[in-house]
PDB file of C-alpha atoms in Angstrom:
ATOM      1  CA  ASP M   1     -33.278  42.559  -9.396  1.00 66.00           C
ATOM      2  CA  VAL M   2     -29.817  41.442 -10.174  1.00 60.00           C
ATOM      3  CA  LYS M   3     -29.819  37.659 -11.128  1.00 91.00           C
ATOM      4  CA  VAL M   4     -26.741  35.639 -11.347  1.00 96.00           C
ATOM      5  CA  THR M   5     -27.778  32.044 -12.261  1.00 96.00           C
ATOM      6  CA  GLN M   6     -25.277  28.771 -12.186  1.00 96.00           C
ATOM      7  CA  SER M   7     -26.314  25.980 -14.437  1.00 91.00           C
ATOM      8  CA  SER M   8     -26.127  23.305 -11.479  1.00 92.00           C
ATOM      9  CA  ARG M   9     -26.746  23.396  -7.733  1.00 94.00           C
ATOM     10  CA  TYR M  10     -25.099  19.840  -7.498  1.00 96.00           C
ATOM     11  CA  LEU M  11     -22.690  18.152  -9.743  1.00 96.00           C
ATOM     12  CA  VAL M  12     -20.835  14.740  -9.136  1.00 97.00           C
ATOM     13  CA  LYS M  13     -17.853  13.993 -11.518  1.00 97.00           C
ATOM     14  CA  ARG M  14     -15.123  11.251 -11.551  1.00 97.00           C
ATOM     15  CA  THR M  15     -11.402  11.908 -11.371  1.00 97.00           C
ATOM     16  CA  GLY M  16     -10.217  12.997 -14.716  1.00 97.00           C
ATOM     17  CA  GLU M  17     -13.376  14.270 -16.341  1.00 97.00           C
ATOM     18  CA  LYS M  18     -13.564  17.656 -17.989  1.00 97.00           C
ATOM     19  CA  VAL M  19     -15.944  19.669 -16.212  1.00 97.00           C
ATOM     20  CA  PHE M  20     -17.840  22.993 -17.160  1.00 97.00           C
ATOM     21  CA  LEU M  21     -19.534  25.358 -14.663  1.00 97.00           C
ATOM     22  CA  GLU M  22     -21.547  27.820 -16.337  1.00 97.00           C
ATOM     23  CA  CYS M  23     -22.697  31.228 -14.954  1.00 97.00           C
ATOM     24  CA  VAL M  24     -24.906  33.651 -16.505  1.00 97.00           C
ATOM     25  CA  GLN M  25     -25.917  37.367 -15.214  1.00 96.00           C
ATOM     26  CA  ASP M  26     -28.605  39.339 -16.506  1.00 94.00           C
ATOM     27  CA  MET M  27     -27.496  42.816 -15.624  1.00 90.00           C
ATOM     28  CA  ASP M  28     -24.983  43.848 -18.204  1.00 91.00           C
ATOM     29  CA  HIS M  29     -22.246  43.768 -15.667  1.00 91.00           C
ATOM     30  CA  GLU M  30     -18.611  43.966 -16.887  1.00 90.00           C
ATOM     31  CA  ASN M  31     -16.874  42.182 -14.115  1.00 91.00           C
ATOM     32  CA  MET M  32     -17.331  38.400 -13.536  1.00 95.00           C
ATOM     33  CA  PHE M  33     -15.633  36.241 -10.986  1.00 96.00           C
ATOM     34  CA  TRP M  34     -15.181  32.584  -9.986  1.00 97.00           C
ATOM     35  CA  TYR M  35     -14.506  31.615  -6.221  1.00 97.00           C
ATOM     36  CA  ARG M  36     -14.391  28.510  -4.467  1.00 97.00           C
ATOM     37  CA  GLN M  37     -15.638  28.383  -0.949  1.00 96.00           C
ATOM     38  CA  ASP M  38     -14.114  26.075   1.501  1.00 95.00           C
ATOM     39  CA  PRO M  39     -14.786  25.593   5.355  1.00 91.00           C
ATOM     40  CA  GLY M  40     -11.913  27.360   7.217  1.00 90.00           C
ATOM     41  CA  LEU M  41     -10.640  28.950   3.955  1.00 93.00           C
ATOM     42  CA  GLY M  42     -13.405  31.430   3.121  1.00 92.00           C
ATOM     43  CA  LEU M  43     -13.602  32.579  -0.572  1.00 94.00           C
ATOM     44  CA  ARG M  44     -10.686  32.508  -2.901  1.00 95.00           C
ATOM     45  CA  LEU M  45     -10.731  33.928  -6.058  1.00 94.00           C
ATOM     46  CA  ILE M  46      -9.896  31.408  -8.951  1.00 96.00           C
ATOM     47  CA  TYR M  47     -10.351  33.831 -11.970  1.00 96.00           C
ATOM     48  CA  PHE M  48     -12.047  36.858 -12.937  1.00 93.00           C
ATOM     49  CA  SER M  49     -12.887  38.745 -16.074  1.00 94.00           C
ATOM     50  CA  TYR M  50     -13.528  42.375 -16.726  1.00 89.00           C
ATOM     51  CA  ASP M  51     -14.665  42.259 -20.420  1.00 88.00           C
ATOM     52  CA  VAL M  52     -15.500  39.907 -23.084  1.00 91.00           C
ATOM     53  CA  LYS M  53     -12.597  37.613 -23.800  1.00 87.00           C
ATOM     54  CA  MET M  54     -10.611  39.114 -21.322  1.00 90.00           C
ATOM     55  CA  LYS M  55      -9.402  37.171 -18.055  1.00 92.00           C
ATOM     56  CA  GLU M  56      -7.240  37.423 -15.137  1.00 92.00           C
ATOM     57  CA  LYS M  57      -5.705  34.718 -12.861  1.00 94.00           C
ATOM     58  CA  GLY M  58      -7.004  35.030  -9.308  1.00 92.00           C
ATOM     59  CA  ASP M  59      -5.282  33.708  -6.050  1.00 91.00           C
ATOM     60  CA  ILE M  60      -5.641  29.891  -7.007  1.00 95.00           C
ATOM     61  CA  PRO M  61      -5.893  29.283 -10.795  1.00 96.00           C
ATOM     62  CA  GLU M  62      -4.009  26.051 -11.143  1.00 96.00           C
ATOM     63  CA  GLY M  63      -6.120  23.207 -12.414  1.00 96.00           C
ATOM     64  CA  TYR M  64      -8.664  25.559 -13.974  1.00 97.00           C
ATOM     65  CA  SER M  65      -9.419  27.835 -17.019  1.00 97.00           C
ATOM     66  CA  VAL M  66     -11.961  30.097 -17.957  1.00 97.00           C
ATOM     67  CA  SER M  67     -14.016  31.392 -20.986  1.00 96.00           C
ATOM     68  CA  ARG M  68     -15.940  34.438 -21.706  1.00 96.00           C
ATOM     69  CA  GLU M  69     -17.271  34.608 -25.165  1.00 94.00           C
ATOM     70  CA  LYS M  70     -20.284  36.714 -24.285  1.00 95.00           C
ATOM     71  CA  LYS M  71     -20.584  39.494 -21.691  1.00 94.00           C
ATOM     72  CA  GLU M  72     -23.325  37.789 -19.888  1.00 96.00           C
ATOM     73  CA  ARG M  73     -21.721  34.256 -19.538  1.00 97.00           C
ATOM     74  CA  PHE M  74     -18.570  33.189 -17.768  1.00 97.00           C
ATOM     75  CA  SER M  75     -17.595  29.681 -17.703  1.00 97.00           C
ATOM     76  CA  LEU M  76     -15.259  27.696 -15.215  1.00 98.00           C
ATOM     77  CA  ILE M  77     -13.514  24.650 -16.589  1.00 98.00           C
ATOM     78  CA  LEU M  78     -11.908  21.872 -14.805  1.00 97.00           C
ATOM     79  CA  GLU M  79      -9.496  20.290 -17.394  1.00 94.00           C
ATOM     80  CA  SER M  80      -8.897  17.131 -15.581  1.00 97.00           C
ATOM     81  CA  ALA M  81     -11.045  17.057 -12.366  1.00 97.00           C
ATOM     82  CA  SER M  82      -9.449  16.009  -9.139  1.00 97.00           C
ATOM     83  CA  THR M  83     -10.598  15.082  -5.715  1.00 97.00           C
ATOM     84  CA  ASN M  84      -9.121  18.157  -4.196  1.00 96.00           C
ATOM     85  CA  GLN M  85     -11.349  20.310  -6.538  1.00 98.00           C
ATOM     86  CA  THR M  86     -14.152  18.915  -4.343  1.00 98.00           C
ATOM     87  CA  SER M  87     -15.695  22.489  -3.380  1.00 98.00           C
ATOM     88  CA  MET M  88     -18.510  24.874  -3.468  1.00 97.00           C
ATOM     89  CA  TYR M  89     -17.944  27.190  -6.495  1.00 98.00           C
ATOM     90  CA  LEU M  90     -19.509  30.590  -6.641  1.00 98.00           C
ATOM     91  CA  CYS M  91     -19.813  32.934  -9.377  1.00 97.00           C
ATOM     92  CA  ALA M  92     -20.304  36.519  -9.021  1.00 96.00           C
ATOM     93  CA  SER M  93     -20.645  39.808 -11.063  1.00 94.00           C
ATOM     94  CA  SER M  94     -20.324  43.507 -10.609  1.00 90.00           C
ATOM     95  CA  LEU M  95     -20.837  46.766 -12.482  1.00 86.00           C
ATOM     96  CA  TRP M  96     -17.613  48.476 -13.727  1.00 78.00           C
ATOM     97  CA  GLU M  97     -18.097  52.305 -14.118  1.00 70.00           C
ATOM     98  CA  LEU M  98     -15.538  54.505 -15.717  1.00 61.00           C
ATOM     99  CA  GLY M  99     -14.029  57.117 -13.358  1.00 59.00           C
ATOM    100  CA  ARG M 100     -15.847  55.628 -10.408  1.00 61.00           C
ATOM    101  CA  SER M 101     -13.155  55.515  -7.518  1.00 58.00           C
ATOM    102  CA  SER M 102     -14.830  53.146  -5.224  1.00 62.00           C
ATOM    103  CA  TYR M 103     -15.616  49.469  -5.791  1.00 74.00           C
ATOM    104  CA  ASN M 104     -18.985  48.204  -6.615  1.00 79.00           C
ATOM    105  CA  GLU M 105     -20.984  45.502  -4.833  1.00 87.00           C
ATOM    106  CA  GLN M 106     -20.455  41.843  -6.146  1.00 91.00           C
ATOM    107  CA  PHE M 107     -23.810  40.007  -6.794  1.00 94.00           C
ATOM    108  CA  PHE M 108     -23.407  36.308  -6.155  1.00 96.00           C
ATOM    109  CA  GLY M 109     -25.133  33.085  -7.498  1.00 97.00           C
ATOM    110  CA  PRO M 110     -26.294  30.108  -5.624  1.00 96.00           C
ATOM    111  CA  GLY M 111     -23.343  28.178  -5.997  1.00 96.00           C
ATOM    112  CA  THR M 112     -22.655  24.923  -7.563  1.00 97.00           C
ATOM    113  CA  ARG M 113     -21.505  22.067  -4.898  1.00 97.00           C
ATOM    114  CA  LEU M 114     -19.178  20.047  -7.222  1.00 98.00           C
ATOM    115  CA  THR M 115     -17.977  16.409  -5.793  1.00 98.00           C
ATOM    116  CA  VAL M 116     -15.340  14.847  -7.581  1.00 97.00           C
ATOM    117  CA  LEU M 117     -14.845  10.900  -6.896  1.00 96.00           C
TER     118      LEU M 117
ATOM    119  CA  ALA Q   1      -0.427  40.426  -0.921  1.00 68.00           C
ATOM    120  CA  GLN Q   2      -3.564  41.850   0.856  1.00 77.00           C
ATOM    121  CA  ARG Q   3      -4.789  39.933   3.641  1.00 88.00           C
ATOM    122  CA  VAL Q   4      -7.918  39.921   5.451  1.00 93.00           C
ATOM    123  CA  THR Q   5      -7.967  38.141   8.832  1.00 95.00           C
ATOM    124  CA  GLN Q   6     -10.973  37.106  10.683  1.00 97.00           C
ATOM    125  CA  PRO Q   7      -9.697  35.323  13.877  1.00 96.00           C
ATOM    126  CA  GLU Q   8     -12.772  33.548  14.786  1.00 95.00           C
ATOM    127  CA  LYS Q   9     -14.240  30.622  13.183  1.00 95.00           C
ATOM    128  CA  LEU Q  10     -17.213  30.564  15.497  1.00 97.00           C
ATOM    129  CA  LEU Q  11     -18.772  33.246  17.338  1.00 98.00           C
ATOM    130  CA  SER Q  12     -21.788  32.068  19.695  1.00 97.00           C
ATOM    131  CA  VAL Q  13     -23.663  34.798  21.654  1.00 97.00           C
ATOM    132  CA  PHE Q  14     -27.186  34.948  23.410  1.00 97.00           C
ATOM    133  CA  LYS Q  15     -29.965  36.804  21.915  1.00 97.00           C
ATOM    134  CA  GLY Q  16     -30.091  40.311  23.303  1.00 97.00           C
ATOM    135  CA  ALA Q  17     -26.216  40.355  23.686  1.00 98.00           C
ATOM    136  CA  PRO Q  18     -23.869  42.686  22.089  1.00 97.00           C
ATOM    137  CA  VAL Q  19     -21.837  41.117  18.989  1.00 97.00           C
ATOM    138  CA  GLU Q  20     -18.691  42.013  17.788  1.00 97.00           C
ATOM    139  CA  LEU Q  21     -17.078  40.292  14.602  1.00 98.00           C
ATOM    140  CA  LYS Q  22     -13.442  40.869  14.246  1.00 97.00           C
ATOM    141  CA  CYS Q  23     -11.574  41.742  11.030  1.00 97.00           C
ATOM    142  CA  ASN Q  24      -8.144  42.817  10.442  1.00 95.00           C
ATOM    143  CA  TYR Q  25      -6.470  43.884   7.201  1.00 93.00           C
ATOM    144  CA  SER Q  26      -3.106  44.324   5.800  1.00 88.00           C
ATOM    145  CA  TYR Q  27      -2.015  47.868   5.737  1.00 70.00           C
ATOM    146  CA  SER Q  28      -2.151  49.374   2.360  1.00 71.00           C
ATOM    147  CA  GLY Q  29      -3.013  52.998   1.460  1.00 71.00           C
ATOM    148  CA  SER Q  30      -6.508  53.758   1.895  1.00 75.00           C
ATOM    149  CA  PRO Q  31      -8.455  50.505   1.826  1.00 82.00           C
ATOM    150  CA  GLU Q  32     -12.201  50.048   0.898  1.00 87.00           C
ATOM    151  CA  LEU Q  33     -13.700  47.531   3.176  1.00 91.00           C
ATOM    152  CA  PHE Q  34     -16.860  45.254   3.247  1.00 93.00           C
ATOM    153  CA  TRP Q  35     -18.796  42.906   5.205  1.00 96.00           C
ATOM    154  CA  TYR Q  36     -20.683  40.135   3.102  1.00 97.00           C
ATOM    155  CA  VAL Q  37     -23.471  37.789   4.845  1.00 97.00           C
ATOM    156  CA  GLN Q  38     -24.547  34.327   4.112  1.00 97.00           C
ATOM    157  CA  TYR Q  39     -27.864  33.260   5.687  1.00 97.00           C
ATOM    158  CA  SER Q  40     -28.623  29.597   5.722  1.00 94.00           C
ATOM    159  CA  ARG Q  41     -29.613  28.385   2.147  1.00 92.00           C
ATOM    160  CA  GLN Q  42     -29.198  32.038   0.849  1.00 94.00           C
ATOM    161  CA  ARG Q  43     -26.745  33.722  -1.658  1.00 95.00           C
ATOM    162  CA  LEU Q  44     -23.875  35.544  -0.442  1.00 96.00           C
ATOM    163  CA  GLN Q  45     -24.693  39.159  -0.305  1.00 95.00           C
ATOM    164  CA  LEU Q  46     -23.522  42.502   0.815  1.00 94.00           C
ATOM    165  CA  LEU Q  47     -24.117  43.708   4.243  1.00 95.00           C
ATOM    166  CA  LEU Q  48     -22.361  46.943   4.368  1.00 92.00           C
ATOM    167  CA  ARG Q  49     -19.376  49.039   3.157  1.00 88.00           C
ATOM    168  CA  HIS Q  50     -17.389  51.285   5.119  1.00 84.00           C
ATOM    169  CA  ILE Q  51     -17.578  54.332   2.612  1.00 78.00           C
ATOM    170  CA  SER Q  52     -21.299  54.254   3.024  1.00 78.00           C
ATOM    171  CA  ARG Q  53     -21.070  54.682   6.850  1.00 76.00           C
ATOM    172  CA  GLU Q  54     -24.567  53.171   7.421  1.00 81.00           C
ATOM    173  CA  SER Q  55     -26.094  51.031   9.637  1.00 84.00           C
ATOM    174  CA  ILE Q  56     -27.981  47.770   8.202  1.00 87.00           C
ATOM    175  CA  LYS Q  57     -30.063  45.740  10.152  1.00 91.00           C
ATOM    176  CA  GLY Q  58     -28.638  47.357  13.288  1.00 92.00           C
ATOM    177  CA  PHE Q  59     -25.022  46.122  12.273  1.00 95.00           C
ATOM    178  CA  THR Q  60     -22.314  48.910  12.139  1.00 94.00           C
ATOM    179  CA  ALA Q  61     -18.678  48.722  11.194  1.00 94.00           C
ATOM    180  CA  ASP Q  62     -15.829  51.364  11.751  1.00 87.00           C
ATOM    181  CA  LEU Q  63     -12.824  51.648   9.829  1.00 88.00           C
ATOM    182  CA  ASN Q  64      -9.923  52.140  12.288  1.00 89.00           C
ATOM    183  CA  LYS Q  65      -6.582  52.699  10.259  1.00 86.00           C
ATOM    184  CA  GLY Q  66      -4.404  52.795  13.381  1.00 88.00           C
ATOM    185  CA  GLU Q  67      -5.462  49.428  14.183  1.00 89.00           C
ATOM    186  CA  THR Q  68      -6.011  48.291  10.725  1.00 91.00           C
ATOM    187  CA  SER Q  69      -9.519  46.969  11.901  1.00 93.00           C
ATOM    188  CA  PHE Q  70     -13.099  47.108  10.507  1.00 94.00           C
ATOM    189  CA  HIS Q  71     -14.923  45.223  13.111  1.00 96.00           C
ATOM    190  CA  LEU Q  72     -18.703  44.415  12.790  1.00 96.00           C
ATOM    191  CA  LYS Q  73     -20.930  45.351  15.836  1.00 96.00           C
ATOM    192  CA  LYS Q  74     -24.599  45.134  16.819  1.00 97.00           C
ATOM    193  CA  PRO Q  75     -25.822  46.116  20.291  1.00 96.00           C
ATOM    194  CA  PHE Q  76     -28.361  43.499  20.499  1.00 97.00           C
ATOM    195  CA  ALA Q  77     -28.022  40.039  18.675  1.00 97.00           C
ATOM    196  CA  GLN Q  78     -31.374  38.545  17.172  1.00 97.00           C
ATOM    197  CA  GLU Q  79     -31.697  34.917  16.331  1.00 97.00           C
ATOM    198  CA  GLU Q  80     -31.981  35.945  12.462  1.00 97.00           C
ATOM    199  CA  ASP Q  81     -28.656  37.279  12.700  1.00 97.00           C
ATOM    200  CA  SER Q  82     -27.399  33.647  12.744  1.00 98.00           C
ATOM    201  CA  ALA Q  83     -25.405  33.545   9.606  1.00 98.00           C
ATOM    202  CA  MET Q  84     -21.711  33.448   7.873  1.00 97.00           C
ATOM    203  CA  TYR Q  85     -20.008  36.589   7.859  1.00 98.00           C
ATOM    204  CA  TYR Q  86     -17.316  37.508   5.515  1.00 97.00           C
ATOM    205  CA  CYS Q  87     -14.950  40.689   5.834  1.00 96.00           C
ATOM    206  CA  ALA Q  88     -13.623  41.707   2.623  1.00 94.00           C
ATOM    207  CA  ARG Q  89     -11.250  44.482   0.840  1.00 91.00           C
ATOM    208  CA  ALA Q  90     -11.105  45.811  -2.477  1.00 86.00           C
ATOM    209  CA  GLY Q  91      -8.120  45.225  -4.693  1.00 77.00           C
ATOM    210  CA  GLY Q  92      -7.346  46.048  -8.244  1.00 71.00           C
ATOM    211  CA  TYR Q  93      -9.409  45.481 -11.171  1.00 68.00           C
ATOM    212  CA  GLN Q  94     -12.570  45.474  -8.892  1.00 75.00           C
ATOM    213  CA  LYS Q  95     -11.108  42.464  -7.174  1.00 82.00           C
ATOM    214  CA  VAL Q  96     -12.078  41.761  -3.716  1.00 87.00           C
ATOM    215  CA  THR Q  97     -10.164  39.677  -1.129  1.00 91.00           C
ATOM    216  CA  PHE Q  98     -12.254  37.751   1.427  1.00 94.00           C
ATOM    217  CA  GLY Q  99     -11.299  36.663   4.804  1.00 94.00           C
ATOM    218  CA  THR Q 100     -11.916  33.068   5.975  1.00 95.00           C
ATOM    219  CA  GLY Q 101     -15.430  34.100   7.342  1.00 96.00           C
ATOM    220  CA  THR Q 102     -16.855  33.835  11.060  1.00 97.00           C
ATOM    221  CA  LYS Q 103     -19.988  31.756  11.683  1.00 97.00           C
ATOM    222  CA  LEU Q 104     -22.252  33.697  14.153  1.00 98.00           C
ATOM    223  CA  GLN Q 105     -24.694  31.458  16.273  1.00 98.00           C
ATOM    224  CA  VAL Q 106     -27.209  33.493  18.060  1.00 98.00           C
ATOM    225  CA  ILE Q 107     -28.736  31.093  20.998  1.00 97.00           C
ATOM    226  CA  PRO Q 108     -32.281  31.690  21.970  1.00 95.00           C
TER     227      PRO Q 108
END
């Protein structure tokens, strides 16, 4: 059973703080993703990683950075939190298979609801 | 940029009525499309994908390239179908672009 865990379910931070959101998956997946989920806007991709130390910007990377030092762990960093970063953050992972022409299912974590005051 | 459009934010139907959740995508070659679902207090999870051509929990979705649509359908809605539904399409590097979501509310 694929398990994606996120370090916190709820987090409250102050404007200007540096915030770390951690995500761990236990299925040896190559791909990992960070999304934010907002009502009316759906899921928007912030960053993704297809291998250790590799990262690619998603659709809304501004104000965020990521770190992937180990295959199972993908961290999202808010360098200086702002109120417009109040949101639900979802982590996901998926398998990458060489030669596979179709896309693999993404498995999601439970989410971290971040409030920036 | 690839786009996925879900025109309805909320769809309310009575139990036993047919359901159709609309999804349109921007045209680009041969898309790979999915429906994900999030039940209350549960994780987002894959419901079905078009290449599988399967029916999951009574739901089906047919890819219509002419209309660039991938609508999700079920002939008889059940209360347990109430959830948030996201249409999504694959992009490069195993990326997926999600729509804005439709909340399905099944009225008893």
